[in-house]
Amino acid sequence: MHRNLVIIPTYNEKDNIEEIIQSVLAIEVPFEVLVIDDGSPDGTADIVKKLHKKHPKQVHLIERTEKAGLGTAYITGFKYAVDNEYDYIFEMDADFSHNPTDLIRLYKACAEDGNDMAIGSRYIQGVNVVNWPMGRVLMSYFASFYVRLITGMPIMDTTAGFKCYSRNVLSAIDADKIHFIGYAFQIEMKFNAWKHGFKIKEVPIVFTERARGESKMSRGIFKEAVIGVIEMKIRSFFRSYAPEHVNQT
């Protein structure tokens, strides 16, 4: 039986965190949850602590004292996952923009179909986004087009934040060489996995905008991505990427 860990970064998610954790735990494939909380003043961490008491082997919490960026939160979770020898590691938002039952499809894409990374893709089959204004849909879609153009990655949803990694992907990528701490972190992780030669599969999902809580998206996030992608591509010319082709089993 594989050990599966779902990493959920949080900041002020008290309206969503209990329900999202309970939804993950209810899935027939066994998943554990690791919440990385950045000092939420609304008591998000306290809710997770109560759930940990009820489910000590399934719910885990790492508390950080301040907002330090999405990328560093995930990297903290990745190091925890590798150190504790989880087989498959997942990224997921706390706000139900990702349907928890789709975790099964990402898991099967890796564990059963032999891929090293599975991406929950909004754009592999048209545009599957619910409750976004048209301007944001266009910005996101063309951001992915821009990233493909600059990097050459054959990935339709380059900014997606719903993913499954096999442990060997995270072991191969040097976390200390990941530069981005915002949403461009998602692009950089895919780029590194692709450059290492890992087998990547996009799984079609429907992305639904949060119903509760506040979105963390901003124009600054897209600016980071636009400039940062060029810098990332240039850096890649000056480093080597060891080919990796063996899927974690």
Tab-separated table of C-alpha atoms in Angstrom, residues 27-137:
chain	number	residue	atom	x	y	z
A	27	ILE	CA	-11.746	9.263	0.068
A	28	GLU	CA	-11.446	5.505	-0.434
A	29	VAL	CA	-7.760	5.774	-1.361
A	30	PRO	CA	-5.920	6.432	1.931
A	31	PHE	CA	-4.449	9.937	2.103
A	32	GLU	CA	-2.748	11.755	4.931
A	33	VAL	CA	-2.882	15.548	5.153
A	34	LEU	CA	-0.092	17.961	6.048
A	35	VAL	CA	-1.155	21.562	6.642
A	36	ILE	CA	1.551	24.232	6.424
A	37	ASP	CA	0.075	27.254	8.198
A	38	ASP	CA	1.757	30.654	7.944
A	39	GLY	CA	0.689	32.059	11.286
A	40	SER	CA	-2.973	32.581	10.376
A	41	PRO	CA	-4.466	35.073	12.864
A	42	ASP	CA	-7.954	33.603	12.320
A	43	GLY	CA	-7.208	30.357	14.172
A	44	THR	CA	-6.766	28.017	11.202
A	45	ALA	CA	-3.980	26.132	12.997
A	46	ASP	CA	-6.123	25.590	16.094
A	47	ILE	CA	-8.746	23.832	13.978
A	48	VAL	CA	-6.059	21.578	12.480
A	49	LYS	CA	-4.736	20.746	15.954
A	50	LYS	CA	-8.199	19.567	17.015
A	51	LEU	CA	-8.415	17.367	13.920
A	52	HIS	CA	-4.941	15.999	14.634
A	53	LYS	CA	-6.144	14.834	18.055
A	54	LYS	CA	-8.968	12.931	16.361
A	55	HIS	CA	-6.784	11.600	13.530
A	56	PRO	CA	-3.187	11.598	14.843
A	57	LYS	CA	-1.859	9.324	12.088
A	58	GLN	CA	-3.597	11.121	9.234
A	59	VAL	CA	-3.575	14.855	10.018
A	60	HIS	CA	-0.297	16.707	10.493
A	61	LEU	CA	0.561	20.381	11.019
A	62	ILE	CA	3.643	22.534	10.570
A	63	GLU	CA	3.224	26.068	11.890
A	64	ARG	CA	5.304	28.948	10.575
A	65	THR	CA	5.393	32.325	12.252
A	66	GLU	CA	4.686	34.498	9.208
A	67	LYS	CA	3.667	34.520	5.562
A	68	ALA	CA	6.778	33.346	3.750
A	69	GLY	CA	5.366	32.503	0.325
A	70	LEU	CA	3.561	29.610	-1.297
A	71	GLY	CA	6.761	28.135	-2.687
A	72	THR	CA	8.584	27.935	0.623
A	73	ALA	CA	5.484	26.398	2.232
A	74	TYR	CA	5.428	23.614	-0.318
A	75	ILE	CA	9.177	23.086	-0.098
A	76	THR	CA	8.812	22.680	3.675
A	77	GLY	CA	6.148	20.064	2.983
A	78	PHE	CA	8.249	18.330	0.314
A	79	LYS	CA	11.177	17.948	2.698
A	80	TYR	CA	8.833	16.494	5.326
A	81	ALA	CA	7.433	14.064	2.751
A	82	VAL	CA	10.832	12.874	1.529
A	83	ASP	CA	12.214	12.550	5.072
A	84	ASN	CA	9.172	10.471	6.064
A	85	GLU	CA	9.300	8.362	2.903
A	86	TYR	CA	5.872	9.030	1.439
A	87	ASP	CA	5.447	7.480	-2.000
A	88	TYR	CA	3.180	10.084	-3.590
A	89	ILE	CA	2.941	13.715	-2.599
A	90	PHE	CA	0.119	16.036	-3.631
A	91	GLU	CA	-0.355	19.803	-3.790
A	92	MET	CA	-3.864	21.099	-3.154
A	93	ASP	CA	-5.536	24.366	-2.165
A	94	ALA	CA	-7.662	24.623	0.967
A	95	ASP	CA	-10.553	26.458	-0.674
A	96	PHE	CA	-12.238	23.664	-2.699
A	97	SER	CA	-11.104	25.155	-5.992
A	98	HIS	CA	-9.739	21.627	-6.456
A	99	ASN	CA	-12.252	18.812	-6.010
A	100	PRO	CA	-10.784	16.410	-3.395
A	101	THR	CA	-12.147	13.363	-5.248
A	102	ASP	CA	-9.878	14.273	-8.183
A	103	LEU	CA	-6.954	13.251	-5.961
A	104	ILE	CA	-7.812	9.679	-6.938
A	105	ARG	CA	-7.341	10.460	-10.634
A	106	LEU	CA	-3.970	12.095	-10.012
A	107	TYR	CA	-2.931	9.141	-7.860
A	108	LYS	CA	-3.901	6.595	-10.513
A	109	ALA	CA	-2.097	8.570	-13.221
A	110	CYS	CA	1.117	8.018	-11.278
A	111	ALA	CA	0.668	4.832	-9.240
A	112	GLU	CA	-1.172	2.811	-11.912
A	113	ASP	CA	-0.264	4.446	-15.235
A	114	GLY	CA	3.457	4.853	-14.536
A	115	ASN	CA	3.837	8.626	-14.649
A	116	ASP	CA	6.204	10.509	-12.348
A	117	MET	CA	4.053	13.646	-12.099
A	118	ALA	CA	0.347	14.208	-12.671
A	119	ILE	CA	-1.082	17.689	-13.188
A	120	GLY	CA	-4.732	18.570	-12.618
A	121	SER	CA	-5.141	20.554	-15.820
A	122	ARG	CA	-7.722	23.252	-16.511
A	123	TYR	CA	-6.746	23.546	-20.172
A	124	ILE	CA	-5.952	20.068	-21.512
A	125	GLN	CA	-9.570	19.723	-22.715
A	126	GLY	CA	-10.724	23.232	-23.552
A	127	VAL	CA	-11.110	25.737	-20.693
A	128	ASN	CA	-12.597	24.184	-17.549
A	129	VAL	CA	-12.916	27.022	-15.044
A	130	VAL	CA	-16.035	27.906	-13.042
A	131	ASN	CA	-16.889	31.326	-11.524
A	132	TRP	CA	-13.900	33.220	-12.897
A	133	PRO	CA	-14.427	36.566	-14.675
A	134	MET	CA	-13.471	36.399	-18.345
A	135	GLY	CA	-10.484	38.689	-17.809
A	136	ARG	CA	-8.943	36.300	-15.307
A	137	VAL	CA	-9.616	33.279	-17.514
